[in-house]
Amino acid sequence: MGLKQQQSHHHSVAVKVNEQMGTKRGYTFIQANRAWLPKFLLLWVMVMAFLSTWIYKKMDADNKVRRKEVLSSMCDQRARMLQDQFSVSVNHVHALAILVSTFHYYKNPSAIDQETFAEYTARTAFERPLLSGVAYAERVINSEREKFERQHGWTIKTMEKEPSPIRDEYAPVIFSQETVSYIESLDMMSGEEDRENILRARATGKAVLTSPFRLLGSHHLGVVLTFPVYKSKLPPTPTVEERIEATAGYLGGAFDVESLVENLLGQLAGNQEILVNVYDVTNPSDPLIMYGHQNQDGDLALLHESKLDFGDPFRRHQMICRYHQKAPTSWTALTTAFLFFVICLLVGYILYGAAIHIVKVEDDFHEMQELKVRAEAADVAKSQQFLATVSHEIRTPMNGILGMLALLLDTDLSSTQRDYAQTAQVCGKALITLINEVLDRAKIEAGKLELETVPFNLRSILDDVLSLFSEKSRNKDVELAVFVSDKVPAMVKGDPGRFRQIITNLVGNSVKFTERGHIFVKVHLAENAKPMVDAKGETCLNGGSDEGLLISGARQFKTLSGYEAADERNSWDSFKHLVADEESRYDASINMTVADEASENVTLMVSVEDTGIGIPLIAQDRVFMPFMQADSSTSRNYGGTGIGLSITKCLVELMGGHISFISRPQVGSTFSFTAVFGRCRKVPYSDAKKSNAEDLPSGFRGLKAIVVDGKPVRAAVTRYHLKRLGILVEVASSVKIAASACGKNGSSCGSKIQPDIILVEKDSWLSGEDGSLSFRMMDWKQNGHVFKLPKMTLLATNITNAELEKAKAAGFADTTIMKPMRASMVAACLHQVLGIGKKRQAGKDMPNGSSVLQSLLCGKKILVVDDNMVNRRVAAGALKKFGAAVECAESGKAALKLLQLPHSFDACFMDIQMPEMDGFEATRRIRKMESQANEQMNGGLDEGSARKGEWHVPILAMTADVIHATYDECLKCGMDGYVSKPFEEENLYQAVAKFFIAKPISDS
Amino acid sequence: MLGLGADRLRADMNRLLAFLFHQGILDEQYLQLQQLQDESSPNFVSEVVNIYFHESEKLLRNLRSLLMDREFSDYKKMGIHLNQFMGSSSSIGAKRVRNVCVAFRAASEQNNRAGCLRALELLEHEYCFLKNKLHELFQIEQQRVLAAGVRYPMQN
């Protein structure tokens, strides 16, 4: 039971725990086992049914035990009482026997006669409740019979009331109680049972009982008790013979057991429910019933036997009790079990219901959540759609407004009007920018912004961005510089547009908020960050004594411009580690390179440092939140919406990096971000220079230059740009050192470096003007070698005319390299200074498409066939522009004539819609002609040597409609392609590129 | 005309061009045409436009005579003329003329004589308008070239 209870307890606890878990953790357990819930319920019900059955059985068994106990106790009680009563009666009979022996035999003459006996026994009958009556029979031997009969005046009769036949002995009743007076004079020995009884009694000297039989008078079942009466006193241990000898008579009494027991039971409580049988079991195989009905129905299942000892050792009796009725159904047990079951059932059902409810609620919840997400998505999508539409709708008229404003500004306006118009234009531009940014942001939020993965040149993008801001920065006299670590691959894979956007945003911000000092963009591999931090720590350990130099009373920092920056990482102390580290690695460790190569991606760290107004501390934590500017006055002073940085952050995160910044108010800010780019497999790392040189003129390779700059960071930037051009660079911190270096070289025959060019930073020049004199004084030819004088060029962010004049006077070249430096710009300036490779450069400068087209079409002879004179003229003009020699034909027939073989046309542009003979027909005929010619040519091989291969003039259709079907028809009739009318450069290029191999322009 | 006028003339020209663009009389093709004009063919645009005028007047005449004919039936020929007109118009970027041509052609394909007549009226009107405007433009251009011819040594 205990185990079972525990089990069930455990079960319910488990369910509870399940529920708790279910509610706590969303849909873990209950949801996961939802299919099992009905099974759980069934199991629960079954377990409970089993349990309640068990309870019922247990209680029932208890009841039975109790019932049995009750029965046995009742039975024993009855048996004991019966036995007691019986022994009391027996005792009294004993006493009567003694009375008879005393007064009948010891007294002479007898003191007792029938009358006395009858009276006495009648008056003492209460003492013998069990006996219906007592009688005394005298022992009469046959020899004495006559004497006896005479004495009493009657003959001895048998039980059948007839005169007794002659026997050895007789036991005629002489005294009898009135209740049994009918047995007087009857010979007790004539009855079988009585005789046996008598014989046994006198042999033992004790009260003996007969087996039960029907009594004479009442016809009740009864037994006869017989007690011997002795004449004389017996010896202490008499033998059987002595006893028989001494026997005088027998006192007998009939026990009416039936009425006796009935009487007795009637006195006891619970008489009705119990059924009592009394048996004589002297012969165990054949129990004789003394009381009760043999075939009485009752509860046969349960009976109790009690031993009865009536004082006769020869006879055995027993009492058997049973219940009248079968054990009543145990309603208590049944109800208890049933109620238990019902309660458990209900509990189970409640739990089940709860679980089902939980499941349902959770399901609903998830459904709702999904719906919510969908609704939100729909909402977002709708708003995005709205935004996109509205933005577009705004943009279109805004373009009109801006265009008109631009035109308006071209007209004659008064200064006020012009001012108004300009203001309107500025506002319009700001609005367009805002709309674009909002669109961008919306796109990013909608997750629709996908980054491209195309190879691009990071350095040239940085150059482009810088050139965008060069005008602004120059106006503000802010130095703008970029430095890309050599270890950054020349070509990386990524989204150039977005990268440009990020850089533009950051640099744009910096430019906006910086009034003095510098803006410095630096790109290096993210792994390089570590040595720099170490370097920083080193600087700190050194006590930072060399950090600031006192120059003209102000603290001078070793940053790009000398102004303090928020983040010292870009100051020379750490920067030189980077540069030095780079060089050593670049030269020595190939392993490193290999290791770098191995990884698919390259993580770049880009930092944009400025010395602007910085970001107030309180505003620093919401810099990246959209529409949050440092404070409201910011937008008043500087404009902008504050959305740029949040877009930047999103973009950086899309690129797999993160953005952070360090800012100190009034000192400056440094934004740095990392971004992951793919490596370009095509361009091996070792060829970085070569690929660099592809978009940069290579005419400077191997040139040597000295950069004179007091500020090492700036010198490193200059060096970086020159290096990209393939120029070997030495850095000198002042003019004097440079001069001495040159001088030394001059004397030692250029063993180390013979500079072709000396680049002098304006600041250095101004601070060391004497040095420049020493330059001029130097006589390069004095050593007998004819050196080319090194060209001297000034580097400046901003230069006044006066300064320029002065510089010219000092011997600098006319061209000043204006900062911010870009490799291509530097190259252009150096071209001017050095006067080399100018022509090629000019060629290279042409816009990409047209230059290629030019190279394709240059010198080609092209036939244009069109019936429309205007179209003809325009097509011819367009083709001529790209250097082709054009001939025109105004109809298909004319074209056929011109294309009679052999001809010298390289291509034919054919209009399709022409009267008489349209383009298709003309082409078909031309092709037919050509195939005939080819056959002939194959016949005479030697003729074909002039023109290798077959005749096949490329024919391109010119058509205004570019439906695909038209195109198919073009191909079908033997044309090679088509160009849409009117000509578009790109379209033309695509069509033409298939047939012509580009010829270098220089050939023309 | 001290060279200062050049800028003003350029502005005038821009204004006129902007107007023509805004009204949808010209489209980008005209700009393309302008781009084709360089040192090697300095009068390319006016040359082409003059050819266009010449051709167009011929075509307009033909169209009118075709339509005026009493027992007029040759819609096919008219279609050819219109195709020509359309092609040349789109080549110089005369957008509105071209659009009218499209409508005209649609009417002619439906043999809708009244529609054709209306379209012809409209076409002539548009053509005249275009012609006037382009003449105006060329005049300004000419003046500008003259003005620009007055060069002063520039200081670099």
Tab-separated table of C-alpha atoms in Angstrom, chain A residues 400 403-404 407-408 410-412 804 808 866-882 890 913-916 960 981-985, chain B residues 7-8 11 14-15 18-19 22 29 32-33 35-38 40-41 44 47-48 51-56 80 83-92 105:
chain	number	residue	atom	x	y	z
A	400	GLY	CA	12.838	69.091	-61.109
A	403	GLY	CA	17.278	71.414	-61.891
A	404	MET	CA	15.144	74.472	-62.205
A	407	LEU	CA	18.891	76.949	-64.271
A	408	LEU	CA	17.546	79.821	-62.270
A	410	ASP	CA	22.327	80.642	-64.378
A	411	THR	CA	20.072	83.545	-65.144
A	412	ASP	CA	20.561	87.179	-64.268
A	804	LEU	CA	53.941	80.024	-54.040
A	808	LYS	CA	59.335	79.268	-56.901
A	866	ASP	CA	19.699	53.591	-93.822
A	867	ASP	CA	17.092	55.158	-96.002
A	868	ASN	CA	16.558	57.934	-93.542
A	869	MET	CA	19.072	60.642	-94.199
A	870	VAL	CA	18.952	62.016	-90.716
A	871	ASN	CA	19.493	58.642	-89.150
A	872	ARG	CA	22.288	57.960	-91.548
A	873	ARG	CA	23.989	61.166	-90.673
A	874	VAL	CA	23.642	60.607	-86.941
A	875	ALA	CA	24.914	57.050	-87.093
A	876	ALA	CA	27.814	58.096	-89.217
A	877	GLY	CA	28.572	60.925	-86.815
A	878	ALA	CA	28.522	58.625	-83.852
A	879	LEU	CA	30.784	56.088	-85.458
A	880	LYS	CA	33.120	58.754	-86.728
A	881	LYS	CA	33.458	60.053	-83.266
A	882	PHE	CA	35.062	56.799	-82.289
A	890	GLU	CA	20.672	54.933	-98.616
A	913	GLN	CA	12.838	49.119	-92.138
A	914	MET	CA	13.630	50.350	-95.583
A	915	PRO	CA	11.475	50.738	-98.666
A	916	GLU	CA	11.999	48.412	-101.601
A	960	ALA	CA	14.248	51.215	-82.849
A	981	LYS	CA	18.561	53.263	-82.411
A	982	PRO	CA	19.466	55.889	-81.394
A	983	PHE	CA	22.980	54.782	-80.558
A	984	GLU	CA	24.001	54.362	-76.979
A	985	GLU	CA	27.611	54.002	-76.199
B	7	ASP	CA	28.333	83.260	-70.424
B	8	ARG	CA	25.028	85.001	-70.734
B	11	ALA	CA	22.798	80.640	-69.881
B	14	ASN	CA	20.647	76.393	-71.305
B	15	ARG	CA	17.403	78.023	-70.404
B	18	ALA	CA	15.701	73.317	-70.363
B	19	PHE	CA	12.432	74.710	-71.602
B	22	HIS	CA	10.632	70.394	-69.880
B	29	GLN	CA	18.875	61.979	-77.902
B	32	GLN	CA	23.720	62.649	-77.524
B	33	LEU	CA	23.742	64.439	-80.796
B	35	GLN	CA	28.056	65.111	-77.760
B	36	LEU	CA	28.894	63.872	-81.224
B	37	GLN	CA	29.870	67.364	-82.182
B	38	ASP	CA	33.540	68.037	-81.667
B	40	SER	CA	36.418	67.293	-86.259
B	41	SER	CA	32.807	68.122	-87.045
B	44	PHE	CA	27.455	68.413	-86.751
B	47	GLU	CA	24.049	69.901	-90.204
B	48	VAL	CA	21.968	66.970	-89.048
B	51	ILE	CA	18.958	67.570	-93.136
B	52	TYR	CA	16.119	66.721	-90.855
B	53	PHE	CA	14.242	69.894	-91.764
B	54	HIS	CA	14.782	69.265	-95.414
B	55	GLU	CA	13.620	65.672	-95.265
B	56	SER	CA	10.725	66.449	-92.990
B	80	ILE	CA	6.176	54.375	-94.914
B	83	ASN	CA	8.007	55.584	-90.361
B	84	GLN	CA	10.635	57.704	-91.993
B	85	PHE	CA	9.486	60.758	-90.184
B	86	MET	CA	9.417	58.899	-86.912
B	87	GLY	CA	12.894	57.476	-87.382
B	88	SER	CA	14.468	60.772	-88.161
B	89	SER	CA	12.590	62.525	-85.379
B	90	SER	CA	13.743	60.030	-82.805
B	91	SER	CA	17.268	60.341	-84.150
B	92	ILE	CA	17.434	64.020	-83.384
B	105	ARG	CA	0.460	56.145	-87.820
